[in-house]
Coordinates of C-alpha atoms and ligand atoms in Angstrom, one line a residue:
X143 CA 109.6 128.4 125.1
X144 CA 107.6 127.7 121.8
X145 CA 107.9 125.1 119.2
X146 CA 110.4 127.3 117.5
X147 CA 112.3 127.6 120.5
X148 CA 112.6 124.0 121.3
X149 CA 113.8 123.5 117.9
X150 CA 116.5 125.9 118.2
X151 CA 117.9 124.5 121.5
X152 CA 117.8 121.1 119.8
X153 CA 119.9 122.4 117.2
X154 CA 122.2 124.2 119.1
X155 CA 122.7 120.9 121.3
X156 CA 123.2 119.0 118.2
X157 CA 125.6 121.4 117.0
X158 CA 127.8 121.3 119.8
X159 CA 127.8 117.6 119.8
X160 CA 128.7 117.3 116.3
X161 CA 131.1 120.1 116.0
X162 CA 134.7 119.2 116.5
X163 CA 136.4 122.0 118.5
X164 CA 139.3 123.6 116.8
X165 CA 142.1 124.2 119.3
X166 CA 144.2 126.3 117.0
X167 CA 143.8 129.8 117.1
X168 CA 143.0 131.3 113.7
X169 CA 142.7 128.3 111.8
X170 CA 141.8 129.8 108.8
X171 CA 145.0 132.1 108.4
X172 CA 143.0 134.7 107.2
X173 CA 145.6 137.0 109.4
X174 CA 148.8 136.2 111.0
X175 CA 147.3 136.0 114.3
X176 CA 148.4 133.2 116.5
X177 CA 151.0 131.7 114.1
X178 CA 154.8 132.3 114.2
X179 CA 157.4 131.4 111.7
X180 CA 160.4 129.9 113.6
X181 CA 163.5 130.7 111.8
X182 CA 161.7 131.9 108.8
X183 CA 159.6 134.9 107.6
X184 CA 155.9 134.5 107.3
X185 CA 153.4 136.8 105.9
X186 CA 149.8 136.4 104.7
X187 CA 149.4 135.6 101.0
X188 CA 146.7 135.8 98.8
X189 CA 147.1 132.5 97.3
X190 CA 144.6 130.6 99.2
X191 CA 143.0 126.9 99.8
X192 CA 139.9 128.6 101.1
X193 CA 138.6 132.1 102.4
X194 CA 140.9 135.2 101.2
X195 CA 144.5 134.4 102.4
X196 CA 147.1 131.7 103.4
X197 CA 150.1 132.0 105.5
X198 CA 153.2 132.3 103.4
X199 CA 156.9 131.0 104.6
X200 CA 159.9 131.9 103.3
X201 CA 163.7 132.4 104.4
X202 CA 163.8 128.8 105.8
X203 CA 167.3 128.0 106.9
X204 CA 167.1 124.8 108.9
X205 CA 164.8 121.8 108.1
X206 CA 162.6 122.8 111.3
X207 CA 162.1 126.5 110.0
X208 CA 158.5 126.8 109.5
X209 CA 154.9 128.2 110.3
X210 CA 154.3 127.3 114.0
X211 CA 151.7 127.6 116.7
X212 CA 151.9 127.3 120.5
X213 CA 148.7 125.2 121.4
X214 CA 147.2 124.5 125.0
X215 CA 146.9 120.7 125.6
X216 CA 146.6 118.4 128.8
X217 CA 148.7 115.6 129.5
X218 CA 147.1 112.3 129.0
X219 CA 145.1 112.8 125.9
X220 CA 145.3 112.2 122.0
X221 CA 145.5 115.1 119.7
X222 CA 144.7 115.3 116.1
X223 CA 146.6 117.9 114.0
X224 CA 145.9 118.8 110.4
X225 CA 146.8 121.6 107.9
X226 CA 146.8 121.8 104.4
X227 CA 150.5 123.0 102.8
X228 CA 151.5 123.8 99.3
X229 CA 155.4 124.0 98.4
X230 CA 156.3 127.0 96.0
X231 CA 159.7 124.9 94.9
X232 CA 161.9 122.2 95.0
X233 CA 165.5 122.1 96.6
X234 CA 168.4 121.3 94.4
X235 CA 168.6 118.0 93.1
X236 CA 164.7 117.0 94.1
X237 CA 161.5 116.9 92.4
X238 CA 159.4 116.5 95.2
X239 CA 159.8 116.6 98.9
X240 CA 158.8 115.1 102.3
X241 CA 156.5 117.6 104.6
X242 CA 156.1 116.9 108.0
X243 CA 153.7 117.7 110.9
X244 CA 155.8 118.2 114.2
X245 CA 155.3 119.2 117.7
X246 CA 157.8 120.5 120.1
X247 CA 156.9 119.4 123.5
X248 CA 158.4 121.3 126.2
X249 CA 158.4 119.0 129.4
X250 CA 158.0 120.5 133.1
X251 CA 161.9 119.6 133.9
X252 CA 162.8 122.2 130.7
X253 CA 163.6 119.3 128.2
X254 CA 162.5 119.6 124.7
X255 CA 161.0 116.6 123.1
X256 CA 160.5 116.6 119.2
X257 CA 157.9 114.3 117.8
X258 CA 156.6 113.8 114.1
X259 CA 152.6 113.6 113.9
X260 CA 152.4 112.7 110.2
X261 CA 154.3 113.1 107.0
X262 CA 153.1 113.5 103.5
X263 CA 156.0 112.4 101.4
X264 CA 155.4 112.8 97.9
X265 CA 155.0 116.5 97.5
X266 CA 155.2 118.6 94.2
X267 CA 155.2 122.3 93.8
X268 CA 151.8 124.1 93.1
X269 CA 149.3 122.1 94.4
X270 CA 147.7 121.6 98.2
X271 CA 148.4 118.5 99.9
X272 CA 147.1 117.7 103.9
X273 CA 149.8 117.2 106.3
X274 CA 149.2 115.8 109.8
X275 CA 148.4 112.8 112.4
X276 CA 147.9 112.2 115.7
X277 CA 150.1 112.2 119.1
X278 CA 149.5 110.9 122.4
X279 CA 150.7 113.6 125.3
X280 CA 151.7 112.5 128.3
X281 CA 151.4 114.2 131.6
X282 CA 154.5 116.7 133.1
X283 CA 154.4 119.1 130.2
X284 CA 154.4 122.8 130.1
X285 CA 153.5 123.2 126.3
X286 CA 153.3 122.1 122.9
X287 CA 154.0 124.2 119.6
X288 CA 153.1 122.1 116.3
X289 CA 155.1 123.2 113.4
X290 CA 155.5 122.4 109.5
X291 CA 158.8 121.0 108.8
X292 CA 160.6 120.1 105.3
X293 CA 164.0 118.5 105.7
X294 CA 165.5 120.8 102.9
X295 CA 166.0 124.3 103.7
X296 CA 165.1 126.8 101.0
X297 CA 161.7 125.4 100.3
X298 CA 159.0 127.8 100.6
X299 CA 155.3 127.4 101.3
X300 CA 152.0 128.1 102.2
X301 CA 149.5 126.8 104.8
X302 CA 145.8 127.2 105.4
X303 CA 142.9 125.6 107.1
X304 CA 144.6 124.1 110.2
X305 CA 142.9 121.8 112.2
X306 CA 143.5 120.3 115.7
X307 CA 141.4 118.6 118.3
X308 CA 141.2 116.2 121.0
X309 CA 140.8 112.7 119.9
X310 CA 137.6 111.1 121.7
X311 CA 138.3 108.4 124.3
X312 CA 135.9 105.5 124.0
X313 CA 135.4 104.5 127.9
X314 CA 132.3 102.5 126.2
X315 CA 134.1 101.4 123.2
X316 CA 132.7 97.4 123.1
X317 CA 129.0 98.3 123.7
X318 CA 129.0 101.2 121.4
X319 CA 130.5 99.2 119.0
X320 CA 128.1 96.1 119.1
X321 CA 125.5 98.5 118.6
X322 CA 126.8 99.9 115.7
X323 CA 127.3 95.8 114.3
X324 CA 123.8 95.4 115.2
X325 CA 122.6 98.4 113.4
X326 CA 124.9 97.7 110.2
X327 CA 125.6 94.1 110.2
X328 CA 122.3 92.6 110.8
X329 CA 119.0 92.8 108.9
X330 CA 115.3 91.5 109.9
X331 CA 114.4 88.2 108.8
X332 CA 110.6 86.8 109.1
X333 CA 109.6 83.4 108.4
X334 CA 106.0 82.6 108.0
X335 CA 104.1 79.5 107.6
X336 CA 100.7 79.1 105.8
X337 CA 99.1 76.9 103.3
X338 CA 96.3 74.0 103.3
X339 CA 98.4 71.4 105.7
X340 CA 98.6 72.4 109.4
X341 CA 100.6 69.8 110.9
X342 CA 101.9 70.3 114.5
X343 CA 106.1 69.3 115.3
X344 CA 107.3 71.9 112.5
X345 CA 110.6 73.5 112.7
X346 CA 112.8 75.8 110.9
X347 CA 116.2 76.3 111.0
X348 CA 118.6 78.8 109.4
X349 CA 122.5 78.0 108.6
X350 CA 124.4 80.7 107.6
X351 CA 126.7 79.7 104.9
X352 CA 128.5 83.0 103.9
X353 CA 129.3 86.4 105.5
X354 CA 128.3 89.5 103.7
X355 CA 131.5 91.3 105.3
X356 CA 134.4 89.9 103.9
X357 CA 136.7 87.9 106.5
X358 CA 139.9 86.2 105.1
X359 CA 143.7 85.7 105.3
X360 CA 146.7 85.6 103.3
X361 CA 147.8 82.1 102.2
X362 CA 151.0 80.5 101.2
X363 CA 150.3 79.3 97.3
X364 CA 152.2 76.0 98.0
X365 CA 150.6 75.0 101.5
X366 CA 147.0 75.8 100.5
X367 CA 147.3 73.0 97.9
X368 CA 149.9 70.8 99.3
X369 CA 148.4 67.2 100.2
X370 CA 151.0 67.1 103.4
X371 CA 149.3 70.4 104.8
X372 CA 145.8 69.3 105.5
X373 CA 145.9 71.2 109.0
X374 CA 147.1 74.7 107.5
X375 CA 144.4 74.0 105.0
X376 CA 141.7 73.1 107.5
X377 CA 142.1 76.0 109.7
X378 CA 142.2 78.6 106.9
X379 CA 138.6 76.7 104.9
X380 CA 137.0 76.3 108.7
X381 CA 136.7 80.3 109.2
X382 CA 137.6 82.0 106.2
X383 CA 135.8 83.2 103.1
X384 CA 138.4 85.3 101.4
X385 CA 142.1 84.9 100.3
X386 CA 144.9 86.7 99.1
X387 CA 148.2 85.2 98.0
X388 CA 150.8 86.2 100.3
X389 CA 153.9 86.1 97.9
X390 CA 153.1 84.2 95.0
X391 CA 152.0 87.1 92.5
X392 CA 154.8 89.3 93.4
X393 CA 157.0 90.5 90.4
X394 CA 160.0 88.9 91.4
X395 CA 158.2 85.6 92.0
X396 CA 156.3 85.9 88.7
X397 CA 159.3 87.0 86.7
X398 CA 162.6 86.1 88.9
X399 CA 164.7 86.1 85.8
X400 CA 163.4 88.5 83.0
X401 CA 161.5 86.6 80.3
X402 CA 161.3 83.5 82.6
X403 CA 157.4 83.2 84.2
X404 CA 155.9 81.1 86.8
X405 CA 152.3 82.0 86.6
X406 CA 151.9 77.9 87.7
X407 CA 152.2 78.4 91.2
X408 CA 149.8 81.1 91.7
X409 CA 147.3 79.9 89.3
X410 CA 147.1 76.4 90.9
X411 CA 146.3 77.9 94.4
X412 CA 143.8 80.3 92.8
X413 CA 141.9 77.5 90.7
X414 CA 141.7 75.5 94.0
X415 CA 140.5 77.9 96.2
X416 CA 138.1 79.2 93.3
X417 CA 136.6 75.7 93.3
X418 CA 136.0 76.0 96.9
X419 CA 133.9 79.0 96.7
X420 CA 136.8 81.2 98.2
X421 CA 136.9 84.8 97.0
X422 CA 140.1 86.3 96.4
X423 CA 142.2 89.6 96.1
X424 CA 145.0 89.8 93.6
X425 CA 148.3 91.3 95.6
X426 CA 150.2 92.9 93.6
X427 CA 150.6 94.0 90.2
X428 CA 153.5 96.2 91.2
X429 CA 155.6 97.2 94.1
X430 CA 158.2 99.6 94.1
X431 CA 161.6 100.0 96.5
X432 CA 163.4 97.0 97.0
X433 CA 160.7 94.7 96.0
X434 CA 161.1 95.1 92.2
X435 CA 162.7 92.2 90.5
X436 CA 166.5 92.3 90.7
X437 CA 167.0 92.4 86.9
X438 CA 165.0 96.1 86.9
X439 CA 167.2 97.6 89.3
X440 CA 169.7 99.0 86.9
X441 CA 167.2 99.7 84.0
X442 CA 166.5 103.0 82.7
X443 CA 163.2 105.0 82.6
X444 CA 163.0 103.9 79.0
X445 CA 164.2 100.3 79.1
X446 CA 161.7 100.0 81.9
X447 CA 158.4 101.4 80.4
X448 CA 157.8 98.5 78.0
X449 CA 158.4 96.1 80.7
X450 CA 155.5 97.9 82.6
X451 CA 153.2 97.2 79.7
X452 CA 154.2 93.8 79.1
X453 CA 153.4 92.7 82.8
X454 CA 150.2 94.5 83.5
X455 CA 149.0 92.6 80.5
X456 CA 150.5 89.5 81.6
X457 CA 149.1 89.6 85.0
X458 CA 145.6 90.7 84.1
X459 CA 145.7 88.4 81.6
X460 CA 146.6 85.6 83.3
X461 CA 144.1 86.2 86.2
X462 CA 141.5 88.3 84.9
X463 CA 138.0 87.7 86.2
X464 CA 139.5 85.9 89.3
X465 CA 140.1 88.7 91.6
X466 CA 137.5 91.0 93.3
X467 CA 140.0 93.4 93.8
X468 CA 143.7 94.6 92.5
X469 CA 146.4 95.8 94.5
X470 CA 147.8 97.8 91.5
X471 CA 150.9 99.5 93.0
X472 CA 151.5 98.1 96.6
X473 CA 152.4 100.7 98.8
X474 CA 153.4 103.4 96.4
X475 CA 152.6 106.2 98.8
X476 CA 156.1 105.1 100.3
X477 CA 157.8 103.4 97.4
X478 CA 158.2 105.6 94.1
X479 CA 160.6 103.2 92.3
X480 CA 158.6 103.3 89.3
X481 CA 157.9 107.2 89.6
X482 CA 161.6 108.1 90.1
X483 CA 162.8 105.7 87.3
X484 CA 160.3 107.1 84.7
X485 CA 160.2 110.5 86.2
X486 CA 156.7 110.4 85.9
X487 CA 154.5 111.5 88.9
X488 CA 151.4 109.6 87.2
X489 CA 152.5 106.3 86.7
X490 CA 150.5 104.9 89.6
X491 CA 147.3 106.8 88.0
X492 CA 148.2 104.8 84.4
X493 CA 148.7 101.5 86.4
X494 CA 145.1 101.8 87.6
X495 CA 143.8 103.0 84.5
X496 CA 145.4 100.0 82.7
X497 CA 144.3 97.5 85.0
X498 CA 140.6 98.8 85.3
X499 CA 140.8 98.9 81.3
X500 CA 141.8 95.1 81.1
X501 CA 140.1 93.5 84.0
X502 CA 136.8 96.0 84.4
X503 CA 134.9 93.6 87.0
X504 CA 137.7 93.9 89.6
X505 CA 138.3 97.2 92.0
X506 CA 141.4 98.9 91.8
X507 CA 142.9 99.2 95.4
X508 CA 145.5 101.4 96.9
X509 CA 147.3 99.4 99.7
X510 CA 149.4 101.2 102.3
X511 CA 150.9 101.1 105.9
X512 CA 151.5 103.6 108.7
X513 CA 147.7 104.3 108.1
X514 CA 146.0 103.1 111.1
X515 CA 148.8 101.2 112.9
X516 CA 150.3 104.8 113.6
X517 CA 149.4 107.8 112.1
X518 CA 152.4 108.5 109.9
X519 CA 150.7 108.6 106.5
X520 CA 147.0 108.7 107.5
X521 CA 146.7 112.4 105.8
X522 CA 148.9 111.6 103.2
X523 CA 146.7 108.5 102.1
X524 CA 143.6 110.9 102.4
X525 CA 145.5 113.4 100.5
X526 CA 146.6 110.7 97.3
X527 CA 142.8 109.3 97.6
X528 CA 141.3 112.7 96.8
X529 CA 144.1 113.5 94.4
X530 CA 143.0 110.3 92.4
X531 CA 139.5 110.9 92.6
X532 CA 139.7 114.2 91.1
X533 CA 141.6 113.1 88.6
X534 CA 139.4 110.6 87.3
X535 CA 141.4 107.8 88.5
X536 CA 139.4 104.3 88.7
X537 CA 140.2 104.1 92.3
X538 CA 137.5 101.9 94.0
X539 CA 138.9 101.0 97.3
X540 CA 141.5 101.9 100.0
X541 CA 143.6 99.3 101.8
X542 CA 144.9 99.7 105.1
X543 CA 147.4 97.0 106.1
X544 CA 146.8 96.8 109.8
X545 CA 150.3 95.7 111.0
X546 CA 150.4 96.4 114.7
X547 CA 153.2 95.7 117.4
X548 CA 151.9 95.2 120.7
X549 CA 150.4 98.8 121.1
X550 CA 146.9 98.9 120.3
X551 CA 144.8 101.9 121.3
X552 CA 141.3 101.6 119.8
X553 CA 140.4 105.0 120.3
X554 CA 143.0 106.7 118.1
X555 CA 142.8 103.9 115.8
X556 CA 139.0 104.6 115.2
X557 CA 139.8 108.3 114.7
X558 CA 142.4 107.0 111.8
X559 CA 139.6 105.2 110.2
X560 CA 137.3 108.1 110.3
X561 CA 139.7 110.2 108.8
X562 CA 140.3 107.7 105.9
X563 CA 136.4 107.0 105.8
X564 CA 135.8 110.8 105.0
X565 CA 136.9 110.1 101.6
X566 CA 133.7 108.2 101.0
X567 CA 135.3 105.1 99.2
X568 CA 134.9 101.3 100.7
X569 CA 137.7 100.2 102.9
X570 CA 139.4 96.9 103.3
X571 CA 141.8 95.9 106.1
X572 CA 144.4 94.1 104.0
X573 CA 146.9 92.9 106.4
X574 CA 146.2 92.9 109.8
X575 CA 148.3 90.8 112.3
X576 CA 149.4 92.1 115.9
X577 CA 152.8 90.8 117.0
X578 CA 152.2 90.3 120.8
X579 CA 154.0 87.6 122.5
X580 CA 151.8 87.3 125.4
X581 CA 148.6 84.9 124.3
X582 CA 145.9 86.0 126.3
X583 CA 146.8 89.7 125.5
X584 CA 147.0 89.0 121.9
X585 CA 143.6 87.7 122.0
X586 CA 141.7 90.6 123.7
X587 CA 144.0 92.8 121.2
X588 CA 142.7 90.9 118.2
X589 CA 139.3 90.9 119.6
X590 CA 139.1 94.6 119.8
X591 CA 140.4 95.1 116.4
X592 CA 138.2 93.0 114.7
X593 CA 135.0 94.6 116.5
X594 CA 136.2 98.0 115.7
X595 CA 136.8 97.2 112.1
X596 CA 133.7 95.2 111.9
X597 CA 131.6 98.2 113.4
X598 CA 132.9 100.7 111.3
X599 CA 130.5 102.0 108.1
X600 CA 133.3 102.4 105.8
X601 CA 134.8 98.9 106.5
X602 CA 133.7 95.9 104.2
X603 CA 136.1 93.2 104.8
X604 CA 139.3 92.1 107.0
X605 CA 142.1 90.3 105.8
X606 CA 144.4 88.5 108.1
X607 CA 148.2 88.5 107.2
X608 CA 148.5 84.7 107.6
X609 CA 147.4 82.7 110.5
X610 CA 150.2 80.3 111.3
X611 CA 153.3 80.3 113.1
X612 CA 155.0 78.1 110.6
X613 CA 154.2 80.5 107.9
X614 CA 154.2 84.0 109.0
X615 CA 156.2 86.9 108.6
X616 CA 155.9 87.9 112.6
X617 CA 155.1 84.5 113.7
X618 CA 154.3 86.1 117.2
X619 CA 151.2 87.5 115.7
X620 CA 149.9 83.9 114.7
X621 CA 146.7 82.5 115.2
X622 CA 147.6 79.0 115.5
X623 CA 150.9 77.1 116.4
X624 CA 153.1 74.0 115.8
X625 CA 152.5 71.2 113.2
X626 CA 149.0 70.6 113.9
X627 CA 148.0 74.3 113.6
X628 CA 146.8 73.9 116.7
X629 CA 144.7 77.5 117.4
X630 CA 146.2 79.6 120.5
X631 CA 144.0 81.7 122.4
X632 CA 143.6 84.2 119.6
X633 CA 143.0 81.8 117.0
X634 CA 140.2 80.4 119.5
X635 CA 138.6 83.9 119.9
X636 CA 139.1 84.9 116.2
X637 CA 137.1 81.1 115.6
X638 CA 134.7 82.0 118.4
X639 CA 133.7 85.8 116.5
X640 CA 133.9 84.4 113.0
X641 CA 132.0 80.9 113.6
X642 CA 129.6 81.9 116.6
X643 CA 129.2 85.6 117.9
X644 CA 128.9 87.1 114.5
X645 CA 127.3 84.7 112.5
X646 CA 123.4 83.3 112.8
X647 CA 122.5 79.8 113.0
X648 CA 119.1 79.3 114.6
X649 CA 116.4 76.6 115.1
X650 CA 112.6 77.4 115.9
X651 CA 109.4 75.7 116.3
X652 CA 106.9 77.1 114.1
X653 CA 103.0 76.7 113.9
X654 CA 100.4 77.1 111.0
X655 CA 99.9 81.0 110.8
X656 CA 102.8 81.9 112.8
X657 CA 105.6 84.1 111.8
X658 CA 109.3 83.7 113.2
X659 CA 111.2 87.0 113.6
X660 CA 114.8 86.7 113.8
X661 CA 117.7 89.5 113.7
X662 CA 120.2 87.9 111.8
X663 CA 123.8 88.7 110.2
X664 CA 123.6 89.9 106.6
X665 CA 124.8 86.8 104.4
X666 CA 123.9 83.6 102.3
X667 CA 121.4 81.2 104.1
X668 CA 120.6 78.0 104.0
X669 CA 116.7 77.4 105.2
X670 CA 115.7 73.6 106.5
X671 CA 112.0 73.0 107.3
X672 CA 111.7 70.0 109.6
X673 CA 108.7 68.1 110.3
X674 CA 109.1 65.5 113.6
X675 CA 112.6 66.0 113.2
X676 CA 112.7 64.8 109.2
X677 CA 114.1 67.2 106.9
X678 CA 111.1 68.0 104.4
X679 CA 112.7 70.7 102.6
X680 CA 115.7 72.8 102.3
X681 CA 116.3 76.1 100.2
X682 CA 119.0 78.9 99.9
X683 CA 118.4 82.6 100.4
X684 CA 120.6 85.5 101.1
X685 CA 119.9 88.2 103.6
X686 CA 121.2 91.9 102.5
X687 CA 120.5 95.4 104.0
X688 CA 116.6 95.3 103.3
X689 CA 115.7 92.2 105.3
X690 CA 114.0 89.3 103.9
X691 CA 110.4 87.5 104.4
X692 CA 110.4 84.0 103.4
X693 CA 106.7 82.7 103.1
X694 CA 106.4 78.8 103.6
X695 CA 103.4 77.2 101.8
X696 CA 102.4 74.0 103.2
X697 CA 100.4 71.2 101.5
X698 CA 99.7 67.3 102.0
X699 CA 98.1 66.0 104.9
X700 CA 98.7 67.1 108.6
X701 CA 100.6 63.9 109.1
X702 CA 102.7 64.0 105.9
X703 CA 103.1 67.8 104.9
X704 CA 105.2 68.9 102.1
X705 CA 106.7 72.2 101.5
X706 CA 105.1 73.7 98.2
X707 CA 107.5 76.5 97.7
X708 CA 109.2 79.1 99.5
X709 CA 108.2 83.0 98.5
X710 CA 111.4 84.8 98.9
X711 CA 111.5 88.7 99.1
Ligands
LIG829 O1 154.6 88.7 104.2 C1 155.4 88.9 103.4 C2 156.8 88.4 103.5 O2 156.8 86.7 103.6 C3 157.7 88.7 102.3 O3 158.9 87.8 101.9 C4 157.5 89.9 102.1 C5 158.5 90.1 100.8 O4 157.6 89.9 99.5 O5 156.5 90.7 101.9 C6 155.3 90.3 102.9 O6 154.2 91.0 102.7 C7 154.3 92.2 102.7 C8 153.2 92.7 101.8 O7 153.1 91.8 100.7 C9 152.8 93.9 101.7 N1 152.7 94.7 103.1 C10 154.0 94.4 104.3 C11 154.0 92.9 104.0 C12 154.7 92.4 105.1 O8 156.0 92.8 105.1

């Protein structure tokens, strides 16, 4: 085989590795082959998302009536299902619909099990939306049928560009993740020594003072400044560099009764943490559902509108410049209080634009749940982000809450994260907790998820949603317990990872003309130069993606050297 033949072979092998096999038959919907309309009529339509056709579903009599395909799977694996859906019309009394990816699992014993793989719950007629998610298929099954469900009968829809594949099982997860961590989170540092003096007994030490990757926690605005809560504060400041106030900035806390404001509580906490070098996220300006202030619940849309404007100005006005991120309209994928009251599907986009206008240095984040702890809303979240981007909304990042129960499976979590990362925006894990009563298991699960997040190129930071069982919305998820805020096994593991495993603190002997090479975690550092144990120089430097060279220039005499300067860069 010639050079060209070899190259072709390499290309073919690479393609085989990179291409995700599509397990749907006729996924492009250019014909009706393989697809069946269950309790409906299906036909080929020229209204397409790509190619020349889509599959049109009409005559739906039940919620389950819809486009479907029987698929081949084997038990003991996760599968991912995705499809683009466009609805034609709305049912009486509705102005948007919930579109669900469903599977009908036929067990060997003849029983059917119906499972939802994911839902996109804010779907308006006339636009293509992504729908789907993953499911773990247990053994003992005969067949599986995927279908697209809408709770209301009579809503017609199109589907196009379907994708189904097996979620890769990560048998070597920790090693692969550690390799990625080394590539992504570390850089090369060289420290060399030259100059007119050439003493012996020289040492260089680097101490990492900050991490480029953000590690933080939600805190209680009162406890973080309360003189009687030192143990709480010590635990926090010992390992975290980022904070978010858990509750004090929510609208009901800021304006519990109309016109009476409490900005003091959050401001006191924010100013105190700022003075200690903590970087903060702002959570949140708006939050729908039951989380709006009570006084708003009976208001009309036209009464509410000026309140929204006043609130956004008040919030951003009081905190401008203090937050790196704003959670603009918390959980808006699921909660549509303001959308419904104002009957305006674009109200969240308006909130983003206003926030960015008033606080240009802050990044505006979406923040939502059921994105990676399960796949209920993963595809809906991706879809929303594409929509915001295409509409020119100043969306700067995707916040993923990450509230886990005891079940943690890194393979499926990684796949969901990959789906989110495909949007191309920075990702923050905004509210990590794992509610697991067994302390040893909890430690391992936190370690796995932290390693997964730290090793993922799209993820820029992780916030824990609290750490102390005396102040945690799910005390079994806490990292520390009791009056002394004593770290439990999970807390000790988190301390170990953040203070030692994923930080660089090293001391090296160095001679004249020598260079010390260190592969170090990215972040901020302090350099100390010692002669016979005495510090003769300290200097701060930072280590980013391109690495760094520190050139120490010594003068003075062999017995009394001093550092002239350190050339950085
Ligand atoms: O942990 C928070 C809890 O103390 C509050 O009572 C509750 C209502 O304000 O909110 C909890 O935090 C939520 C966060 O703000 C948004 N995502 C889900 C969090 C847990 O419910």
